[in-house]
């Protein structure tokens, strides 16, 4: 396998390091805008050097973002090159285009590192759906948010202090919007649901709420009721309908999700034969993530393409009823109060997220379904 590597940051460099001792694959050219010299690969600033090299059969996209990553990947596919990417935004946004294109051209397209970092989540979903029907996927998919929430609950930090600590440790970006507003997790649950259920979810039908407005007072309220707040993604397939959403969720102190520390992920699938299967590990990091990129390359060498057939376009139906903790905004129909917050009567996920759009400074968290 001759590889063109797009990007030489955390993941790109890690992947390059892992391939150097292998004889079945070689990074031939690296697209990098910095002055880097490598002993066994040509470094270029011009993507055309990779695109027009007929000896390169596989392109690894480790740049991140939508543009120019999309244009580069699409051009590489048009040129007949296999694709491996760690870019969850790219795959979630262009799923309807890239997956059918790979099938039409007979190319291999893999993206295991796009969800779960070092956890082999998507490849396990692929294996699982061959033997059973998967009816639920989701869990803790963002290490930045989990670090913030864990620090608030365990160390008593305020949100701003926990965020600054996450940034100092490299777990959060200088602009943390994508993480703390749930966008990163939103991409991941869309991709996970598409593969698990064999569909193509309408992104506009999948709502996401983040943790930006949580306070130390909220965390104390949760502790007083034996609960821990986590940012949880949910995808379900039931009675011919698919539901999918991202929101802060209150977990009983004894639940597995409540114990997930620091920047770790805990992602779960529920299947008709396996029941619950959970996967715990580093959700990011140079070598854990690069490991899954490498695994995808090995899969391509053995003939594995995308995880599941391209499925029909469907809209998520989020009519399930939950009770919510709501602080801020104008919620009129409360069942009880926890300090300044209201506990709602059962309300559909769809209606709660519609209300939140009208009250963007409010904080919500779903109560456990059994509460």
mmCIF file of C-alpha atoms in Angstrom:
data_model
loop_
_atom_site.group_PDB
_atom_site.id
_atom_site.type_symbol
_atom_site.label_atom_id
_atom_site.label_comp_id
_atom_site.label_asym_id
_atom_site.label_seq_id
_atom_site.Cartn_x
_atom_site.Cartn_y
_atom_site.Cartn_z
ATOM 1 C CA UNK A 1 0.000 0.000 0.000
ATOM 2 C CA UNK A 2 1.388 3.385 -1.045
ATOM 3 C CA UNK A 3 -0.108 6.204 1.003
ATOM 4 C CA UNK A 4 -0.601 9.924 0.536
ATOM 5 C CA UNK A 5 -0.994 11.494 3.989
ATOM 6 C CA UNK A 6 -2.980 14.743 4.245
ATOM 7 C CA UNK A 7 -1.987 16.577 7.409
ATOM 8 C CA UNK A 8 0.938 16.124 9.771
ATOM 9 C CA UNK A 9 -0.509 17.196 13.095
ATOM 10 C CA UNK A 10 -1.241 15.031 16.117
ATOM 11 C CA UNK A 11 -2.924 12.162 14.261
ATOM 12 C CA UNK A 12 -0.958 12.437 11.008
ATOM 13 C CA UNK A 13 2.397 12.332 12.753
ATOM 14 C CA UNK A 14 1.283 9.446 14.937
ATOM 15 C CA UNK A 15 0.149 7.449 11.915
ATOM 16 C CA UNK A 16 3.424 8.092 10.106
ATOM 17 C CA UNK A 17 5.381 6.880 13.135
ATOM 18 C CA UNK A 18 3.343 3.678 13.369
ATOM 19 C CA UNK A 19 3.859 2.804 9.701
ATOM 20 C CA UNK A 20 7.634 3.163 9.646
ATOM 21 C CA UNK A 21 8.313 -0.350 10.919
ATOM 22 C CA UNK A 22 5.814 -2.010 8.588
ATOM 23 C CA UNK A 23 6.527 -3.651 5.256
ATOM 24 C CA UNK A 24 2.937 -3.818 3.971
ATOM 25 C CA UNK A 25 2.399 -0.052 3.736
ATOM 26 C CA UNK A 26 4.454 3.084 3.191
ATOM 27 C CA UNK A 27 3.713 6.783 3.495
ATOM 28 C CA UNK A 28 5.092 8.005 0.171
ATOM 29 C CA UNK A 29 4.039 11.652 0.301
ATOM 30 C CA UNK A 30 2.845 14.007 3.048
ATOM 31 C CA UNK A 31 0.829 17.179 2.543
ATOM 32 C CA UNK A 32 2.064 19.628 5.174
ATOM 33 C CA UNK A 33 2.236 23.424 5.229
ATOM 34 C CA UNK A 34 5.139 23.496 7.684
ATOM 35 C CA UNK A 35 8.799 22.921 6.872
ATOM 36 C CA UNK A 36 9.250 19.249 7.722
ATOM 37 C CA UNK A 37 11.918 16.870 6.466
ATOM 38 C CA UNK A 38 11.245 13.131 6.565
ATOM 39 C CA UNK A 39 13.767 10.392 5.787
ATOM 40 C CA UNK A 40 11.462 8.188 3.725
ATOM 41 C CA UNK A 41 8.604 10.376 2.470
ATOM 42 C CA UNK A 42 8.333 13.434 0.248
ATOM 43 C CA UNK A 43 6.783 16.458 1.957
ATOM 44 C CA UNK A 44 4.770 18.794 -0.254
ATOM 45 C CA UNK A 45 2.522 21.814 0.084
ATOM 46 C CA UNK A 46 0.685 20.981 -3.132
ATOM 47 C CA UNK A 47 -2.112 18.393 -3.018
ATOM 48 C CA UNK A 48 -1.715 17.828 -6.762
ATOM 49 C CA UNK A 49 1.581 16.061 -6.051
ATOM 50 C CA UNK A 50 -0.401 13.364 -4.263
ATOM 51 C CA UNK A 51 -3.445 13.399 -6.527
ATOM 52 C CA UNK A 52 -1.477 12.867 -9.736
ATOM 53 C CA UNK A 53 0.844 10.186 -8.335
ATOM 54 C CA UNK A 54 -0.528 6.953 -9.774
ATOM 55 C CA UNK A 55 1.573 4.860 -7.391
ATOM 56 C CA UNK A 56 -0.436 6.174 -4.417
ATOM 57 C CA UNK A 57 -3.496 3.954 -3.990
ATOM 58 C CA UNK A 58 -4.723 5.188 -0.590
ATOM 59 C CA UNK A 59 -5.162 8.681 0.854
ATOM 60 C CA UNK A 60 -5.255 9.274 4.609
ATOM 61 C CA UNK A 61 -7.133 12.456 5.551
ATOM 62 C CA UNK A 62 -5.969 13.704 8.957
ATOM 63 C CA UNK A 63 -6.491 17.442 8.429
ATOM 64 C CA UNK A 64 -9.846 17.905 10.147
ATOM 65 C CA UNK A 65 -12.528 20.430 9.286
ATOM 66 C CA UNK A 66 -14.753 20.448 6.227
ATOM 67 C CA UNK A 67 -12.708 22.486 3.757
ATOM 68 C CA UNK A 68 -10.426 21.797 1.986
ATOM 69 C CA UNK A 69 -10.672 18.274 3.421
ATOM 70 C CA UNK A 70 -13.847 17.552 1.443
ATOM 71 C CA UNK A 71 -12.435 18.832 -1.842
ATOM 72 C CA UNK A 72 -9.253 16.806 -1.389
ATOM 73 C CA UNK A 73 -11.084 13.593 -0.466
ATOM 74 C CA UNK A 74 -13.581 13.955 -3.307
ATOM 75 C CA UNK A 75 -10.784 14.559 -5.820
ATOM 76 C CA UNK A 76 -8.831 11.570 -4.517
ATOM 77 C CA UNK A 77 -11.889 9.340 -4.887
ATOM 78 C CA UNK A 78 -12.512 10.613 -8.404
ATOM 79 C CA UNK A 79 -8.900 9.632 -9.124
ATOM 80 C CA UNK A 80 -9.566 6.076 -7.903
ATOM 81 C CA UNK A 81 -7.836 6.216 -4.521
ATOM 82 C CA UNK A 82 -9.064 4.524 -1.335
ATOM 83 C CA UNK A 83 -9.823 6.794 1.634
ATOM 84 C CA UNK A 84 -9.160 6.517 5.360
ATOM 85 C CA UNK A 85 -10.209 9.491 7.490
ATOM 86 C CA UNK A 86 -10.430 10.410 11.168
ATOM 87 C CA UNK A 87 -12.710 13.366 10.340
ATOM 88 C CA UNK A 88 -16.163 12.833 11.837
ATOM 89 C CA UNK A 89 -17.481 16.187 10.565
ATOM 90 C CA UNK A 90 -16.482 15.351 6.996
ATOM 91 C CA UNK A 91 -18.174 11.954 7.002
ATOM 92 C CA UNK A 92 -21.319 13.129 8.825
ATOM 93 C CA UNK A 93 -21.827 16.114 6.498
ATOM 94 C CA UNK A 94 -21.022 14.361 3.211
ATOM 95 C CA UNK A 95 -22.238 10.847 4.016
ATOM 96 C CA UNK A 96 -24.875 10.895 1.264
ATOM 97 C CA UNK A 97 -22.259 11.732 -1.326
ATOM 98 C CA UNK A 98 -19.084 9.947 -0.278
ATOM 99 C CA UNK A 99 -20.441 6.527 0.659
ATOM 100 C CA UNK A 100 -22.403 5.948 -2.576
ATOM 101 C CA UNK A 101 -19.426 7.312 -4.544
ATOM 102 C CA UNK A 102 -17.078 4.780 -2.955
ATOM 103 C CA UNK A 103 -19.522 1.994 -3.787
ATOM 104 C CA UNK A 104 -19.973 3.184 -7.370
ATOM 105 C CA UNK A 105 -16.225 3.386 -7.978
ATOM 106 C CA UNK A 106 -15.369 0.179 -6.153
ATOM 107 C CA UNK A 107 -13.210 2.012 -3.616
ATOM 108 C CA UNK A 108 -12.561 1.320 0.045
ATOM 109 C CA UNK A 109 -13.646 4.015 2.540
ATOM 110 C CA UNK A 110 -12.946 3.641 6.286
ATOM 111 C CA UNK A 111 -13.307 6.068 9.194
ATOM 112 C CA UNK A 112 -12.965 4.117 12.467
ATOM 113 C CA UNK A 113 -10.971 6.855 14.215
ATOM 114 C CA UNK A 114 -13.771 9.374 13.568
ATOM 115 C CA UNK A 115 -15.715 8.091 16.601
ATOM 116 C CA UNK A 116 -14.052 7.090 19.847
ATOM 117 C CA UNK A 117 -10.456 8.006 18.998
ATOM 118 C CA UNK A 118 -8.539 4.953 20.160
ATOM 119 C CA UNK A 119 -11.652 2.806 20.714
ATOM 120 C CA UNK A 120 -12.418 0.484 17.807
ATOM 121 C CA UNK A 121 -16.078 1.448 18.028
ATOM 122 C CA UNK A 122 -17.239 1.627 14.428
ATOM 123 C CA UNK A 123 -15.395 -1.541 13.442
ATOM 124 C CA UNK A 124 -17.093 -3.341 16.346
ATOM 125 C CA UNK A 125 -20.490 -1.997 15.257
ATOM 126 C CA UNK A 126 -19.674 -3.435 11.831
ATOM 127 C CA UNK A 127 -18.958 -6.881 13.326
ATOM 128 C CA UNK A 128 -21.971 -6.753 15.598
ATOM 129 C CA UNK A 129 -24.555 -5.888 12.958
ATOM 130 C CA UNK A 130 -23.497 -8.950 10.925
ATOM 131 C CA UNK A 131 -24.810 -11.213 13.700
ATOM 132 C CA UNK A 132 -27.698 -9.325 15.283
ATOM 133 C CA UNK A 133 -30.000 -6.336 15.114
ATOM 134 C CA UNK A 134 -28.594 -3.324 16.945
ATOM 135 C CA UNK A 135 -31.379 -1.295 18.518
ATOM 136 C CA UNK A 136 -29.441 1.343 20.482
ATOM 137 C CA UNK A 137 -26.063 3.073 20.333
ATOM 138 C CA UNK A 138 -24.518 5.995 22.174
ATOM 139 C CA UNK A 139 -22.944 7.108 25.405
ATOM 140 C CA UNK A 140 -20.041 9.381 26.324
ATOM 141 C CA UNK A 141 -18.307 10.311 23.061
ATOM 142 C CA UNK A 142 -16.499 13.552 23.885
ATOM 143 C CA UNK A 143 -13.470 13.567 26.187
ATOM 144 C CA UNK A 144 -13.393 17.353 26.585
ATOM 145 C CA UNK A 145 -16.903 17.537 28.005
ATOM 146 C CA UNK A 146 -16.339 14.509 30.186
ATOM 147 C CA UNK A 147 -13.182 16.053 31.635
ATOM 148 C CA UNK A 148 -15.046 19.271 32.475
ATOM 149 C CA UNK A 149 -18.025 17.482 34.012
ATOM 150 C CA UNK A 150 -15.824 15.043 35.942
ATOM 151 C CA UNK A 151 -13.712 17.888 37.343
ATOM 152 C CA UNK A 152 -16.813 19.771 38.435
ATOM 153 C CA UNK A 153 -18.329 16.723 40.130
ATOM 154 C CA UNK A 154 -15.207 15.199 41.639
ATOM 155 C CA UNK A 155 -13.039 18.246 42.382
ATOM 156 C CA UNK A 156 -15.744 20.839 42.955
ATOM 157 C CA UNK A 157 -14.483 23.153 40.204
ATOM 158 C CA UNK A 158 -16.664 25.739 38.499
ATOM 159 C CA UNK A 159 -17.286 25.447 34.770
ATOM 160 C CA UNK A 160 -14.821 28.181 33.768
ATOM 161 C CA UNK A 161 -12.076 26.771 35.982
ATOM 162 C CA UNK A 162 -12.620 23.228 34.702
ATOM 163 C CA UNK A 163 -12.545 24.445 31.097
ATOM 164 C CA UNK A 164 -9.300 26.372 31.637
ATOM 165 C CA UNK A 165 -7.738 23.276 33.169
ATOM 166 C CA UNK A 166 -8.858 21.179 30.184
ATOM 167 C CA UNK A 167 -7.330 23.737 27.831
ATOM 168 C CA UNK A 168 -4.065 23.790 29.773
ATOM 169 C CA UNK A 169 -3.842 19.994 29.483
ATOM 170 C CA UNK A 170 -4.585 20.045 25.768
ATOM 171 C CA UNK A 171 -7.981 18.357 26.147
ATOM 172 C CA UNK A 172 -9.897 21.446 24.978
ATOM 173 C CA UNK A 173 -9.265 23.849 22.130
ATOM 174 C CA UNK A 174 -8.776 27.584 22.651
ATOM 175 C CA UNK A 175 -12.262 27.897 21.134
ATOM 176 C CA UNK A 176 -14.134 24.973 22.725
ATOM 177 C CA UNK A 177 -17.477 25.605 21.003
ATOM 178 C CA UNK A 178 -17.537 22.409 18.944
ATOM 179 C CA UNK A 179 -17.053 20.306 22.061
ATOM 180 C CA UNK A 180 -19.048 22.096 24.769
ATOM 181 C CA UNK A 181 -22.057 22.840 22.551
ATOM 182 C CA UNK A 182 -22.351 19.166 21.649
ATOM 183 C CA UNK A 183 -21.460 19.537 17.953
ATOM 184 C CA UNK A 184 -18.599 17.027 18.035
ATOM 185 C CA UNK A 185 -20.835 14.469 19.757
ATOM 186 C CA UNK A 186 -23.638 15.277 17.281
ATOM 187 C CA UNK A 187 -21.414 14.303 14.359
ATOM 188 C CA UNK A 188 -20.464 11.072 16.115
ATOM 189 C CA UNK A 189 -23.986 9.901 16.961
ATOM 190 C CA UNK A 190 -25.161 10.591 13.409
ATOM 191 C CA UNK A 191 -22.328 8.507 11.985
ATOM 192 C CA UNK A 192 -22.764 5.756 14.585
ATOM 193 C CA UNK A 193 -26.521 5.551 13.977
ATOM 194 C CA UNK A 194 -26.093 5.456 10.200
ATOM 195 C CA UNK A 195 -23.784 2.471 10.436
ATOM 196 C CA UNK A 196 -25.620 0.647 13.240
ATOM 197 C CA UNK A 197 -29.083 0.987 11.716
ATOM 198 C CA UNK A 198 -28.211 1.009 8.010
ATOM 199 C CA UNK A 199 -29.738 4.429 7.333
ATOM 200 C CA UNK A 200 -28.706 7.955 6.396
ATOM 201 C CA UNK A 201 -30.035 10.305 9.053
ATOM 202 C CA UNK A 202 -31.269 13.758 8.131
ATOM 203 C CA UNK A 203 -28.856 15.871 10.185
ATOM 204 C CA UNK A 204 -31.426 18.628 10.703
ATOM 205 C CA UNK A 205 -33.676 16.177 12.558
ATOM 206 C CA UNK A 206 -31.001 15.348 15.161
ATOM 207 C CA UNK A 207 -30.930 17.935 17.993
ATOM 208 C CA UNK A 208 -27.964 18.603 20.262
ATOM 209 C CA UNK A 209 -27.664 20.432 23.579
ATOM 210 C CA UNK A 210 -24.335 21.047 25.283
ATOM 211 C CA UNK A 211 -22.890 21.837 28.707
ATOM 212 C CA UNK A 212 -21.871 25.478 28.254
ATOM 213 C CA UNK A 213 -24.342 26.805 30.839
ATOM 214 C CA UNK A 214 -23.887 24.236 33.631
ATOM 215 C CA UNK A 215 -22.929 25.719 37.027
ATOM 216 C CA UNK A 216 -21.428 24.444 40.268
ATOM 217 C CA UNK A 217 -24.900 24.930 41.779
ATOM 218 C CA UNK A 218 -26.370 22.514 39.261
ATOM 219 C CA UNK A 219 -23.731 19.931 40.129
ATOM 220 C CA UNK A 220 -24.529 20.277 43.826
ATOM 221 C CA UNK A 221 -28.225 19.776 43.061
ATOM 222 C CA UNK A 222 -27.396 16.576 41.225
ATOM 223 C CA UNK A 223 -25.189 15.287 44.040
ATOM 224 C CA UNK A 224 -27.976 15.876 46.548
ATOM 225 C CA UNK A 225 -30.150 13.498 44.534
ATOM 226 C CA UNK A 226 -27.446 10.857 43.933
ATOM 227 C CA UNK A 227 -26.919 11.845 40.304
ATOM 228 C CA UNK A 228 -23.978 12.741 38.051
ATOM 229 C CA UNK A 229 -24.253 14.798 34.875
ATOM 230 C CA UNK A 230 -22.691 13.508 31.634
ATOM 231 C CA UNK A 231 -23.047 14.574 28.006
ATOM 232 C CA UNK A 232 -24.779 11.547 26.486
ATOM 233 C CA UNK A 233 -25.544 10.727 22.865
ATOM 234 C CA UNK A 234 -28.454 8.451 22.043
ATOM 235 C CA UNK A 235 -29.452 6.642 18.858
ATOM 236 C CA UNK A 236 -32.374 4.178 18.897
ATOM 237 C CA UNK A 237 -34.120 1.997 16.356
ATOM 238 C CA UNK A 238 -37.567 0.909 17.477
ATOM 239 C CA UNK A 239 -40.877 0.079 15.791
ATOM 240 C CA UNK A 240 -39.592 1.146 12.396
ATOM 241 C CA UNK A 241 -38.441 4.551 13.657
ATOM 242 C CA UNK A 242 -35.001 5.954 14.414
ATOM 243 C CA UNK A 243 -34.443 8.545 17.113
ATOM 244 C CA UNK A 244 -31.159 10.358 17.720
ATOM 245 C CA UNK A 245 -30.090 13.243 19.936
ATOM 246 C CA UNK A 246 -27.355 14.636 22.197
ATOM 247 C CA UNK A 247 -28.007 16.178 25.602
ATOM 248 C CA UNK A 248 -26.721 16.467 29.174
ATOM 249 C CA UNK A 249 -28.128 13.499 31.057
ATOM 250 C CA UNK A 250 -28.253 12.672 34.756
ATOM 251 C CA UNK A 251 -26.874 9.233 35.603
ATOM 252 C CA UNK A 252 -27.346 7.448 38.948
ATOM 253 C CA UNK A 253 -24.083 7.399 40.911
ATOM 254 C CA UNK A 254 -23.822 3.626 40.466
ATOM 255 C CA UNK A 255 -24.233 3.665 36.691
ATOM 256 C CA UNK A 256 -21.164 2.848 34.534
ATOM 257 C CA UNK A 257 -21.349 6.239 32.799
ATOM 258 C CA UNK A 258 -21.228 8.089 36.133
ATOM 259 C CA UNK A 259 -17.812 6.585 36.918
ATOM 260 C CA UNK A 260 -16.101 7.519 33.622
ATOM 261 C CA UNK A 261 -13.161 9.760 34.620
ATOM 262 C CA UNK A 262 -11.183 12.558 33.004
ATOM 263 C CA UNK A 263 -11.177 12.591 29.193
ATOM 264 C CA UNK A 264 -12.266 8.979 28.691
ATOM 265 C CA UNK A 265 -15.166 7.743 26.567
ATOM 266 C CA UNK A 266 -17.697 5.002 27.271
ATOM 267 C CA UNK A 267 -19.688 4.016 24.194
ATOM 268 C CA UNK A 268 -22.401 1.356 24.239
ATOM 269 C CA UNK A 269 -24.435 -0.707 21.812
ATOM 270 C CA UNK A 270 -27.523 -2.730 22.630
ATOM 271 C CA UNK A 271 -28.232 -5.758 20.443
ATOM 272 C CA UNK A 272 -30.875 -8.435 20.248
ATOM 273 C CA UNK A 273 -28.344 -11.185 20.993
ATOM 274 C CA UNK A 274 -25.551 -9.438 22.910
ATOM 275 C CA UNK A 275 -27.696 -7.121 25.042
ATOM 276 C CA UNK A 276 -25.403 -4.364 26.370
ATOM 277 C CA UNK A 277 -21.817 -4.127 25.123
ATOM 278 C CA UNK A 278 -19.754 -1.124 26.279
ATOM 279 C CA UNK A 279 -16.366 0.117 25.062
ATOM 280 C CA UNK A 280 -14.152 2.196 27.330
ATOM 281 C CA UNK A 281 -10.950 3.982 26.398
ATOM 282 C CA UNK A 282 -9.155 7.107 25.300
ATOM 283 C CA UNK A 283 -11.364 9.215 23.089
ATOM 284 C CA UNK A 284 -8.429 11.112 21.617
ATOM 285 C CA UNK A 285 -4.642 11.256 21.623
ATOM 286 C CA UNK A 286 -1.894 10.827 19.033
ATOM 287 C CA UNK A 287 -1.184 7.116 19.112
ATOM 288 C CA UNK A 288 -4.588 5.780 20.240
ATOM 289 C CA UNK A 289 -6.269 7.588 17.336
ATOM 290 C CA UNK A 290 -3.487 6.823 14.853
ATOM 291 C CA UNK A 291 -3.791 3.159 15.837
ATOM 292 C CA UNK A 292 -7.349 3.059 14.480
ATOM 293 C CA UNK A 293 -6.270 4.804 11.270
ATOM 294 C CA UNK A 294 -3.643 2.098 10.895
ATOM 295 C CA UNK A 295 -6.210 -0.617 11.573
ATOM 296 C CA UNK A 296 -8.359 0.799 8.775
ATOM 297 C CA UNK A 297 -5.426 0.532 6.390
ATOM 298 C CA UNK A 298 -4.941 -3.102 7.401
ATOM 299 C CA UNK A 299 -8.655 -3.701 6.803
ATOM 300 C CA UNK A 300 -8.348 -2.219 3.308
ATOM 301 C CA UNK A 301 -5.434 -4.536 2.591
ATOM 302 C CA UNK A 302 -7.723 -7.447 3.488
ATOM 303 C CA UNK A 303 -10.502 -6.133 1.236
ATOM 304 C CA UNK A 304 -12.840 -4.481 3.746
ATOM 305 C CA UNK A 305 -14.687 -1.435 2.492
ATOM 306 C CA UNK A 306 -17.304 0.642 4.301
ATOM 307 C CA UNK A 307 -18.983 -0.797 7.396
ATOM 308 C CA UNK A 308 -22.555 -1.150 6.127
ATOM 309 C CA UNK A 309 -24.508 -0.667 2.902
ATOM 310 C CA UNK A 310 -25.664 2.861 2.212
ATOM 311 C CA UNK A 311 -29.172 3.116 3.665
ATOM 312 C CA UNK A 312 -32.273 5.116 2.915
ATOM 313 C CA UNK A 313 -32.560 8.746 3.987
ATOM 314 C CA UNK A 314 -34.629 9.016 7.178
ATOM 315 C CA UNK A 315 -35.559 11.748 9.628
ATOM 316 C CA UNK A 316 -35.099 11.105 13.327
ATOM 317 C CA UNK A 317 -38.364 10.912 15.258
ATOM 318 C CA UNK A 318 -37.636 12.127 18.794
ATOM 319 C CA UNK A 319 -41.040 11.697 20.390
ATOM 320 C CA UNK A 320 -39.887 9.732 23.433
ATOM 321 C CA UNK A 321 -40.928 11.262 26.765
ATOM 322 C CA UNK A 322 -38.425 12.229 29.454
ATOM 323 C CA UNK A 323 -38.400 14.398 32.570
ATOM 324 C CA UNK A 324 -35.867 17.207 32.557
ATOM 325 C CA UNK A 325 -33.978 19.385 35.001
ATOM 326 C CA UNK A 326 -34.396 22.943 33.671
ATOM 327 C CA UNK A 327 -32.697 26.057 35.033
ATOM 328 C CA UNK A 328 -33.223 29.398 33.352
ATOM 329 C CA UNK A 329 -35.668 30.420 30.673
ATOM 330 C CA UNK A 330 -39.415 30.321 31.133
ATOM 331 C CA UNK A 331 -40.617 26.781 31.728
ATOM 332 C CA UNK A 332 -44.249 26.944 32.817
ATOM 333 C CA UNK A 333 -45.192 23.357 33.619
ATOM 334 C CA UNK A 334 -43.031 22.040 36.447
ATOM 335 C CA UNK A 335 -43.535 18.934 38.559
ATOM 336 C CA UNK A 336 -41.195 19.965 41.387
ATOM 337 C CA UNK A 337 -38.269 22.296 42.077
ATOM 338 C CA UNK A 338 -34.624 21.650 42.920
ATOM 339 C CA UNK A 339 -33.408 25.002 44.177
ATOM 340 C CA UNK A 340 -33.698 27.438 41.262
ATOM 341 C CA UNK A 341 -34.368 24.624 38.801
ATOM 342 C CA UNK A 342 -37.614 23.039 37.700
ATOM 343 C CA UNK A 343 -38.190 19.332 37.174
ATOM 344 C CA UNK A 344 -40.555 18.992 34.256
ATOM 345 C CA UNK A 345 -43.413 16.623 33.726
ATOM 346 C CA UNK A 346 -42.694 14.121 30.944
ATOM 347 C CA UNK A 347 -42.006 15.993 27.706
ATOM 348 C CA UNK A 348 -40.827 14.775 24.314
ATOM 349 C CA UNK A 349 -37.165 15.164 23.444
ATOM 350 C CA UNK A 350 -38.204 17.059 20.307
ATOM 351 C CA UNK A 351 -40.297 19.586 22.231
ATOM 352 C CA UNK A 352 -37.648 20.132 24.896
ATOM 353 C CA UNK A 353 -34.978 20.909 22.314
ATOM 354 C CA UNK A 354 -37.378 23.205 20.439
ATOM 355 C CA UNK A 355 -37.956 25.073 23.712
ATOM 356 C CA UNK A 356 -34.216 25.292 24.323
ATOM 357 C CA UNK A 357 -33.720 26.990 20.961
ATOM 358 C CA UNK A 358 -36.077 29.712 22.181
ATOM 359 C CA UNK A 359 -34.235 29.884 25.538
ATOM 360 C CA UNK A 360 -30.571 29.479 24.548
ATOM 361 C CA UNK A 361 -29.174 30.629 27.908
ATOM 362 C CA UNK A 362 -31.031 27.932 29.844
ATOM 363 C CA UNK A 363 -29.459 24.674 30.983
ATOM 364 C CA UNK A 364 -31.247 21.341 30.644
ATOM 365 C CA UNK A 365 -30.386 17.805 31.697
ATOM 366 C CA UNK A 366 -32.515 14.716 31.143
ATOM 367 C CA UNK A 367 -33.366 12.670 34.223
ATOM 368 C CA UNK A 368 -32.789 8.910 34.117
ATOM 369 C CA UNK A 369 -35.686 7.144 32.458
ATOM 370 C CA UNK A 370 -36.426 5.123 35.592
ATOM 371 C CA UNK A 371 -36.582 8.188 37.845
#
